[in-house]
Amino acid sequence: MKKITLFAASLLLLAGITRAQEPAPYPQITNIGARSLQSLDGTWASLVDLYEVGAYDYRGKPKPIGNTFFMDRHFFADETKLVEYDFDVAPEIKVPGDWNTQRMDLYRYEGTVWYRKAFEQPRTPGKRYFVYFGAANYASVAALNGKILGKHVGGFTPFNYEITDLLREGANSLVVKVDNRRHLQDVPTVDYDWWNYGGITRSVYVVETPETFIRDYCIRLKKVAAPANAKAAKKAAAELKKYGSAIEGWIQLDGPAAAGKTVTVAIPDLKVSKQVTADENGLAKFEFRAKVSFWSPEFPKLYGVSITTDQEELKDRVGFRTIEARGNELYLNGKKIFCRGVSVHEEKPFNAGGRANSKADAQALLGWVKEMNGNFVRLAHYPHNENMIRAAEEMGIMVWSEVPVYWFIDWTNPETYANAENQLTENITRDRNRANIIIWSVANETPIVPHRLEFLSGLVDKAHELDPTRLVSAAMEKEYINDNTLTCNDPLAAKVDLMSFNEYVGWYDGNVDKCDRVNWVFDIKKPVFISEFGGGAPAGRHGDKYQRFTEENQEYLYQKSIGMLSRLEGLAGTTPWILKDFRSPKRFLTGVQDDYNRKGLVSENGEQKKAFFVMQNWYAQLKEQYESK
Ligand code: GCU
């Protein structure tokens, strides 16, 4: 009996299962930037704990909370006590930021790092307090003043905990255990082509709210069904001209006085001010008409919106637009568009990379997209930080947002599904009011195996349920009908709104000239999106156009790919792989890759490769073609 327990204990340790289930985070507080905040960004104390000493005993059993690092005890405060850690003298680490590029001894580190922030937060009677994390990769458990707040899983979406009753006068201790180890049941699972940057990678705030506050809201153009006939269309057009578009939404209040509370939604530029009353669940729905100027890449119009109760005013800037697929064409605000895009990983634009998180990072990365005559980005393969989304919205760049259901996921594991659905829900909750997001993507390059379609269909339905106004898709894969004919026959294609897939003809699939002889056909008539194509070349490596990993080969591949794709009927968007070289633990070619995927059109130091200008030219033509209509 004893022997099994030891084995089970070590398995428990290896599997990273923690103590009695920690609570889940509090429902998400949205539009965090507009709240009353104390930033906890900056320098934190850190302890690198590969052997999980801070949480487990030498039998592999979870330690009683009092013996864990969550307690933030101090050896040097009383050296008579055996306490073998002290955050007060521990090495420092920056938040937000990954640990891999901050400390070279953690460059490839996968395990636990303990973070501790000491802070003061004066409390005002009648106010509530929450601690908000923009993201922490991958699994994190937080505690305040030795009390566990909860656990969050998923490295790319926000979460928050209520701390009102746990805050102290004077110094407070926030301890966060962050673990970026990979497990089969995780989302993403154990294998992916990007660096497993660990840590508290986005900003952390203490949020102060009224006792009853506006926790979440939605404001958007009401989706109107296509008029059934000419008479109905005429009537709809007359109404639109006379009254403007229908705008709808809801406000979720949170607190003891939520039920029956009056809420006002105002858009001064539209001379709109609508008063509504919250129902017994604190939910207030509204609808009104207004003559709006639509948000578009050419004209990224945002309106100042304020939501007011007797206790607070919350402001936001919101754009209004419609996006729809009609047959194999894509329409934004009723006008046919082409998504001139590029795929982007969330890495800093310069200086040895690491996780991007600031507005400046976003503007630099998106600046290259604009320079490429782009109007669209595929943010791969996970939700990027809110600064990126809002910067793109201001710069007139449409967004494909994706959750990291990547390659082979544990399809039959209900926890894995719940995790994936939760990440999707957190993503949509944070970004639902951003006009520039036009597509939610539920997966990338997942194999057509049993249980996968059910899993992904569930996510597609969830996305539509949470947000009936946007398109939902996934990056699927191509396949051959015969030597010269390609298609995408993924059963998921019937479920999603776009025929979107990755293709690497001329790189992983044959040499460049193959592009000239292949054609594409599709059974399903939906807008076609090439969510990835391309090839690698380090900036400055030159040679013959058939010599791989040279700028000339990458340039030639792009020229040929564009030729091939331009023959494709129903092409509505492209996001070549990828804007910038990015770190990957799967790239080994010494002197060429050196831990970098070199498929960027820009190098990790910001050098634009020859292929960048091939895309710039093509997108200039498409811009002319579509915007002059
Ligand atoms: C895949 C995958 C990417 C990867 C790319 C590549 O298609 O989706 O994440 O980086 O190919 O091989 O470069």
PDB file of N, CA and C in Angstrom, residues 285 438 492 538 569:
ATOM      1  N   LYS A 285     -30.933  45.930 -20.687  1.00  0.00           N
ATOM      2  CA  LYS A 285     -30.815  45.851 -22.144  1.00  0.00           C
ATOM      3  C   LYS A 285     -31.269  47.163 -22.770  1.00  0.00           C
ATOM      4  N   ILE A 438     -13.202  41.025 -36.666  1.00  0.00           N
ATOM      5  CA  ILE A 438     -14.264  40.570 -37.570  1.00  0.00           C
ATOM      6  C   ILE A 438     -14.390  39.035 -37.570  1.00  0.00           C
ATOM      7  N   LEU A 492     -15.000  20.399 -41.115  1.00  0.00           N
ATOM      8  CA  LEU A 492     -15.268  21.612 -40.340  1.00  0.00           C
ATOM      9  C   LEU A 492     -15.668  22.776 -41.255  1.00  0.00           C
ATOM     10  N   PRO A 538      16.708  34.090 -43.402  1.00  0.00           N
ATOM     11  CA  PRO A 538      17.237  35.106 -42.485  1.00  0.00           C
ATOM     12  C   PRO A 538      17.533  36.369 -43.286  1.00  0.00           C
ATOM     13  N   GLU A 569     -10.586  31.169 -57.183  1.00  0.00           N
ATOM     14  CA  GLU A 569     -11.901  31.830 -57.182  1.00  0.00           C
ATOM     15  C   GLU A 569     -12.407  32.010 -55.752  1.00  0.00           C
TER      16      GLU A 569
END
